[in-house]
mmCIF file of C-alpha atoms in Angstrom:
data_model
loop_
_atom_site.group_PDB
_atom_site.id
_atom_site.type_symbol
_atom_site.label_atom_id
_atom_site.label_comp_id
_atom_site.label_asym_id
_atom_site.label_seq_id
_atom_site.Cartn_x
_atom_site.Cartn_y
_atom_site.Cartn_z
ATOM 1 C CA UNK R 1 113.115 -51.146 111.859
ATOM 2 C CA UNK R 2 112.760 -52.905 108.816
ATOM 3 C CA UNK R 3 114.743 -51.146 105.760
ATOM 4 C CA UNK R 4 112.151 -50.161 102.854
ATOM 5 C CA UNK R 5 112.713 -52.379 99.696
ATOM 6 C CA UNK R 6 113.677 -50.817 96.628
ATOM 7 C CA UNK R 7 111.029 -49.828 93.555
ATOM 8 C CA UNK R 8 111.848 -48.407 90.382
ATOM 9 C CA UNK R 9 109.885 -45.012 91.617
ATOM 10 C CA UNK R 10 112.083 -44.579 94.614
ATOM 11 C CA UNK R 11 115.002 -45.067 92.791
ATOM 12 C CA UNK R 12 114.168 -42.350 90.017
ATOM 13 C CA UNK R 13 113.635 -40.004 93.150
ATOM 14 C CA UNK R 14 116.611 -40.740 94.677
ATOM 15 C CA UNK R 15 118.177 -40.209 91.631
ATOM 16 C CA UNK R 16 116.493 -36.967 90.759
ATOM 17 C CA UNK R 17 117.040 -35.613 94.502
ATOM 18 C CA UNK R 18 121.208 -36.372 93.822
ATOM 19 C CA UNK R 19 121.379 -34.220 91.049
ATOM 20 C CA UNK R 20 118.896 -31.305 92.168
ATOM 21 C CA UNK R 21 116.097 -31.831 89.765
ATOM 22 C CA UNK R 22 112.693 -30.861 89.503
ATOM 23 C CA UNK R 23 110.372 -32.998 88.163
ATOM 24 C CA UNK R 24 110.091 -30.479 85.278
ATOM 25 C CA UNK R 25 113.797 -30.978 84.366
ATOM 26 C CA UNK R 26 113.860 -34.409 85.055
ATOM 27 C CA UNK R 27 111.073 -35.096 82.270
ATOM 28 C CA UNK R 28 112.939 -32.279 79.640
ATOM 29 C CA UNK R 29 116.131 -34.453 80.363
ATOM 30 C CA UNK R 30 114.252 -38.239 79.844
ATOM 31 C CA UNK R 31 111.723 -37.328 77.561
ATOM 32 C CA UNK R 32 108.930 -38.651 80.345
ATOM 33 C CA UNK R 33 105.879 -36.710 80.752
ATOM 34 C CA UNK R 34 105.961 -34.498 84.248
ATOM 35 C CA UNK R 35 103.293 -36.340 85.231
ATOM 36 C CA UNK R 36 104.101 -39.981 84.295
ATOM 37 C CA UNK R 37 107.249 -39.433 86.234
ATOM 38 C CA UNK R 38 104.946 -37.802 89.869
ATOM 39 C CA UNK R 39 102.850 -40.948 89.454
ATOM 40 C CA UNK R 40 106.335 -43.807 88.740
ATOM 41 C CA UNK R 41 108.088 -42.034 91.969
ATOM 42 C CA UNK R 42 104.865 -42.610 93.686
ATOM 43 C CA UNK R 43 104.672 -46.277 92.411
ATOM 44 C CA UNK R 44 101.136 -45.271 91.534
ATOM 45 C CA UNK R 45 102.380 -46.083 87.538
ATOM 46 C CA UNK R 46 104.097 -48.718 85.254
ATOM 47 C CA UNK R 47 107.164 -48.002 83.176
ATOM 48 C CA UNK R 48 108.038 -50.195 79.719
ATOM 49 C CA UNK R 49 111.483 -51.525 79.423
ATOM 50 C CA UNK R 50 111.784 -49.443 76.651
ATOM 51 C CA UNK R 51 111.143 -46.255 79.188
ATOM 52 C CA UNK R 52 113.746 -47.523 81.405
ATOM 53 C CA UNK R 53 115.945 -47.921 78.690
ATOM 54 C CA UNK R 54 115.245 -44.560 77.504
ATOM 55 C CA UNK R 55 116.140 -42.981 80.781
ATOM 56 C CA UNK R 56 119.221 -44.533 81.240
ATOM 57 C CA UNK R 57 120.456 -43.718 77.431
ATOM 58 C CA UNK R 58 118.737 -39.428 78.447
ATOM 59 C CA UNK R 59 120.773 -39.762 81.354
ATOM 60 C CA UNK R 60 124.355 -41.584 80.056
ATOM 61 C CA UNK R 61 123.673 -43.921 82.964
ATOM 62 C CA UNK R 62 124.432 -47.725 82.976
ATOM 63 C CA UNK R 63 121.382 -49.490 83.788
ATOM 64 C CA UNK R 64 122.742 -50.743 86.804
ATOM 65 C CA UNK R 65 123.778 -47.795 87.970
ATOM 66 C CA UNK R 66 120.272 -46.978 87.611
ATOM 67 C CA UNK R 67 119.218 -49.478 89.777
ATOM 68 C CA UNK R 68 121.545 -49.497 92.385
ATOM 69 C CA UNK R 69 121.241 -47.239 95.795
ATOM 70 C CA UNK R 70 124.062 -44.854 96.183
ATOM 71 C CA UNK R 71 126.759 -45.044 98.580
ATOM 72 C CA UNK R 72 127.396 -42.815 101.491
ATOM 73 C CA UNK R 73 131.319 -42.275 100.589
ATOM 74 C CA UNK R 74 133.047 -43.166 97.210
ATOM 75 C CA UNK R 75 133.578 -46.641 96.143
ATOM 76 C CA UNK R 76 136.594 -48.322 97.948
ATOM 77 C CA UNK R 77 138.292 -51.286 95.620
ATOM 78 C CA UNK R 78 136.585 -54.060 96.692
ATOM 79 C CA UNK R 79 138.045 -57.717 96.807
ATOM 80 C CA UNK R 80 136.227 -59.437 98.189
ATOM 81 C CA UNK R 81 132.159 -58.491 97.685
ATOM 82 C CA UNK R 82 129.346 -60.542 98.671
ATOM 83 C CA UNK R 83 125.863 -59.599 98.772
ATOM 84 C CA UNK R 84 122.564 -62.069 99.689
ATOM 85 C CA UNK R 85 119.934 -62.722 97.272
ATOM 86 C CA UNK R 86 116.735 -62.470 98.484
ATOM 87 C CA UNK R 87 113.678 -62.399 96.700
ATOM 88 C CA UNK R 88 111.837 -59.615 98.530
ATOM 89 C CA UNK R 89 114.780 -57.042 98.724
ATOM 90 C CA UNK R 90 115.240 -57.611 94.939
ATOM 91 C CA UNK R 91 113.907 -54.776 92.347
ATOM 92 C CA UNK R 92 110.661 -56.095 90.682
ATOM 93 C CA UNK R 93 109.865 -55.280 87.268
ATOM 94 C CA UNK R 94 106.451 -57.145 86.588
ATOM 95 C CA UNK R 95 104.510 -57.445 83.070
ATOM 96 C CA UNK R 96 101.551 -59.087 82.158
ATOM 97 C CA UNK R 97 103.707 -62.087 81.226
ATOM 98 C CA UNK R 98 106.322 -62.090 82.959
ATOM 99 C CA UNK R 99 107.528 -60.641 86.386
ATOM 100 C CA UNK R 100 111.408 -60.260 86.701
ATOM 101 C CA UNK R 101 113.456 -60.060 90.079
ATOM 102 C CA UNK R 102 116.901 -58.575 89.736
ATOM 103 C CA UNK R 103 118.636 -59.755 92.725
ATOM 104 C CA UNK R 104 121.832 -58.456 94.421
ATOM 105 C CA UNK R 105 121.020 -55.142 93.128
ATOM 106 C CA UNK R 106 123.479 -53.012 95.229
ATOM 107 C CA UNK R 107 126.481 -54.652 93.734
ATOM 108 C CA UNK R 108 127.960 -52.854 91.088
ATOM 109 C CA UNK R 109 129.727 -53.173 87.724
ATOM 110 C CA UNK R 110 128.768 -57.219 88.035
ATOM 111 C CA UNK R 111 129.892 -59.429 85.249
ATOM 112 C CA UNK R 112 126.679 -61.760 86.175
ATOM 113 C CA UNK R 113 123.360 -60.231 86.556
ATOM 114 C CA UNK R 114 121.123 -63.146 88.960
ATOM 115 C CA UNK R 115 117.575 -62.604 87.816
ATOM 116 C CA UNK R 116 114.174 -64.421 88.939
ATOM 117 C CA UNK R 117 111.679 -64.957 86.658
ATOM 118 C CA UNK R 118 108.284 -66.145 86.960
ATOM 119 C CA UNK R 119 107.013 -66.765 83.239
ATOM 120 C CA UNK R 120 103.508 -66.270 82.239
ATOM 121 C CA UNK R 121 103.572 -66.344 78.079
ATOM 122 C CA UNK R 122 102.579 -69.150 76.436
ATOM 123 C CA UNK R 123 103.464 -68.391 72.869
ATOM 124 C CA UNK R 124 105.345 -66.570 70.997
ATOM 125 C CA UNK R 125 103.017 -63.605 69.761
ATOM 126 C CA UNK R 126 102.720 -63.041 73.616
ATOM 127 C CA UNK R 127 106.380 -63.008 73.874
ATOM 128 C CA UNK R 128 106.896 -61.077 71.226
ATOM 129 C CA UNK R 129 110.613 -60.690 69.235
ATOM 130 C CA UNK R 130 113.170 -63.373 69.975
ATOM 131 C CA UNK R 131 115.595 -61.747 72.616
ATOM 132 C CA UNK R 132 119.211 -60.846 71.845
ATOM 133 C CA UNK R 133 121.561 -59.400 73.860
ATOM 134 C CA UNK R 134 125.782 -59.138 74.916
ATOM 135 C CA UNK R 135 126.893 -62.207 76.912
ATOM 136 C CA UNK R 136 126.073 -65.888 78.112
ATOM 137 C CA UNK R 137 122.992 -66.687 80.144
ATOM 138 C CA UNK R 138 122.138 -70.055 82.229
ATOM 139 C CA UNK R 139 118.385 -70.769 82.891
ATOM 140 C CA UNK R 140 117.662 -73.266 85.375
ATOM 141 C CA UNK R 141 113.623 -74.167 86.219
ATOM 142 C CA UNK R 142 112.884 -74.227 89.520
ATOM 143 C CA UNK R 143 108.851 -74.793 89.300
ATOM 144 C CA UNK R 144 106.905 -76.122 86.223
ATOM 145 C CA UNK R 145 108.317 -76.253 82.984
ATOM 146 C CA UNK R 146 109.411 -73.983 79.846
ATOM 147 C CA UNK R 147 109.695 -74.274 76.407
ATOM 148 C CA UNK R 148 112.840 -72.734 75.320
ATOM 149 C CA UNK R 149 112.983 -71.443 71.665
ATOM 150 C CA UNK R 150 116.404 -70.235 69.925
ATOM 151 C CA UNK R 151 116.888 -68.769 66.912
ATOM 152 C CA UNK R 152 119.020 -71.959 65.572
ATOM 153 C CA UNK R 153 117.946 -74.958 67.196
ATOM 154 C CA UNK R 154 114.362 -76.749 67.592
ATOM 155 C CA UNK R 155 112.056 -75.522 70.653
ATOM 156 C CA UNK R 156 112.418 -77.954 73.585
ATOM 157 C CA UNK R 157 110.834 -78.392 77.181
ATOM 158 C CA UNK R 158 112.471 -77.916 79.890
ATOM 159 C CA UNK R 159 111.331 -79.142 83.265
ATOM 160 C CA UNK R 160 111.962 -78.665 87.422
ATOM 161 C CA UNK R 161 115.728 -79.401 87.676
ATOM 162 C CA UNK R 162 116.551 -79.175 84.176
ATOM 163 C CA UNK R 163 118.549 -76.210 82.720
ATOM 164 C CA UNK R 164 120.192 -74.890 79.298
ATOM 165 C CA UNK R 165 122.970 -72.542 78.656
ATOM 166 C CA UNK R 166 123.262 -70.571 75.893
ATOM 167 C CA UNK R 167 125.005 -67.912 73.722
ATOM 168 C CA UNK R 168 122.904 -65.536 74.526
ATOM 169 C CA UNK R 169 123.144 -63.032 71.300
ATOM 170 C CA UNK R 170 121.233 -66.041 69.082
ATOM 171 C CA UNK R 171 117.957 -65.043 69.345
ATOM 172 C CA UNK R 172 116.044 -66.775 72.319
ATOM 173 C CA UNK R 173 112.514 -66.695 74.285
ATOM 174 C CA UNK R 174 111.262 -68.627 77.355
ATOM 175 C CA UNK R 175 107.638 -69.502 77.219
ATOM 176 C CA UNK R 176 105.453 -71.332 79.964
ATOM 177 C CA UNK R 177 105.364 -75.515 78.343
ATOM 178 C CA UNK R 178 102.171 -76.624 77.189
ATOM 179 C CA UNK R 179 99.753 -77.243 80.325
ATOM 180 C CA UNK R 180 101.840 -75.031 82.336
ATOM 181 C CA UNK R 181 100.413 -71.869 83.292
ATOM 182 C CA UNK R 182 103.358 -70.520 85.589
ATOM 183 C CA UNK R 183 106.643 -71.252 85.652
ATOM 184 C CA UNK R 184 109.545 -70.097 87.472
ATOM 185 C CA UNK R 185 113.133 -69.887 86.283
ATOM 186 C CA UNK R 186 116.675 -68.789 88.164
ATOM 187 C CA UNK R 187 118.768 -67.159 85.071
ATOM 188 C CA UNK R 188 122.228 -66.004 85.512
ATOM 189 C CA UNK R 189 123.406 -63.685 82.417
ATOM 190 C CA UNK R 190 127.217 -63.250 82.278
ATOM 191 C CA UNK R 191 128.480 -60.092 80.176
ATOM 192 C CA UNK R 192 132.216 -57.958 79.682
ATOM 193 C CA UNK R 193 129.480 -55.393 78.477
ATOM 194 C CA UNK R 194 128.702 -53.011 80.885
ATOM 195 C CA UNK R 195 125.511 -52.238 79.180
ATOM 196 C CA UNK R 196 124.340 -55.786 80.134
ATOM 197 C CA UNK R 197 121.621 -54.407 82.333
ATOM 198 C CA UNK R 198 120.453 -52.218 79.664
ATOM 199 C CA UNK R 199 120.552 -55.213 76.809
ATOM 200 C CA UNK R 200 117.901 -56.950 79.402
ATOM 201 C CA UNK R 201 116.017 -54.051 80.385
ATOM 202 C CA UNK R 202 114.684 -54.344 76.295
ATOM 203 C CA UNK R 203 112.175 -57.574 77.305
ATOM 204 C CA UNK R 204 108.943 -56.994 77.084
ATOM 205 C CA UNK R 205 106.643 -55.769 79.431
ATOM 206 C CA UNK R 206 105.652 -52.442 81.147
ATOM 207 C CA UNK R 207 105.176 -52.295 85.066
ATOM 208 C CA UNK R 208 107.956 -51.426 87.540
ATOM 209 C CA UNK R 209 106.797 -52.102 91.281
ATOM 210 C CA UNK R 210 108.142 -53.537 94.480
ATOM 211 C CA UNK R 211 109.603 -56.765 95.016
ATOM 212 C CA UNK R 212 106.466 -58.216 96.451
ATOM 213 C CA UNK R 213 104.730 -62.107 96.790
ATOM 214 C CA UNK R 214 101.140 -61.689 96.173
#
């Protein structure tokens, strides 16, 4: 039998069922509407980044602990972890630019957080703010092309096979090149922070659904 992927609304009610909560006390301790939170367990509802990040910050919990299933027994040191990245066992948080796979989800306290990203924004008033957070972060295009703006350099294009790496607290946004309308990037982010997940988790957007090709 084939396990059931992850969504952000079965994670939030496996996370409420751990601690004992009703919905009711699970929206006094987020700040969430009672019934915002029914229909996001039920994937019947979006979430913002900014919700998620809200959650975690109600809650005192690390984004990735957020996202990550709980294990059976307590944590033994580990030494030697691998885990396979696959696109539809990922956790999908989709926007109307931009859909985001976070990959190897059930690893945690990762200094590199793998993320797929298939880019729909073609300027910047779509993109909004120029991104900053903790860290170092490689993007590498894997389909079309991008045009990478930074907060200190000139924009440039970036096509299939090409990649940049880059500081990334200097401001930065990936945009779909001119005459592309979909592109589709592999980024690796590298952080000491723990609060990585939570420094990403501020993008822009507002769905949270199943990892799932149309």
């Amino acid at each position: 039998m084939t396990a059931q992927h992850p969504t952000i609304g079965s994670l939030l009610r496996a996370l409420r069922a751990r601690n004992g909560w009703t919905l009711k006390e699970m929206s006094e301790r987020t700040g969430i509407p009672l019934s915002t939170l029914s229909k996001v367990e039920n994937d019947r509802l979006s979430l913002t980044y900014d919700k998620l990040l809200q959650i975690s910050q109600r809650l005192n919990l690390r984004m990735s602990e957020l996202f990550a299933e709980p294990d059976a027994s307590s944590e033994p040191q580990v030494t030697a972890r691998r885990s396979i990245a696959r696109i539809e066992d990922g956790v999908r948080v989709n926007t109307p630019n931009y859909d985001y796979y976070y990959l190897c989800t059930e690893l945690r306290r990762k200094r590199m957080i793998p993320v797929l990203t298939r880019v729909r924004a073609t300027t910047l008033a779509q993109f909004g703010e120029l991104v900053r957070h903790s860290g170092e972060e490689y993007i590498h295009v894997i389909e079309g092309a991008v045009e990478v703006h930074t907060e200190f350099y000139d924009p440039i294009v970036l096509r299939a096979g090409e990649g940049v790496y880059i500081d990334s607290n200097m401001g930065h946004a990936y945009l779909a090149a001119p005459g592309c309308e979909e592109a589709l990037l592999l980024g690796v982010c590298s952080s000491a922070d723990e609060q990585l997940m939570e420094s990403l988790l501020t993008l822009h957007g507002d769905t949270g659904k199943p990892a799932a090709r149309k």
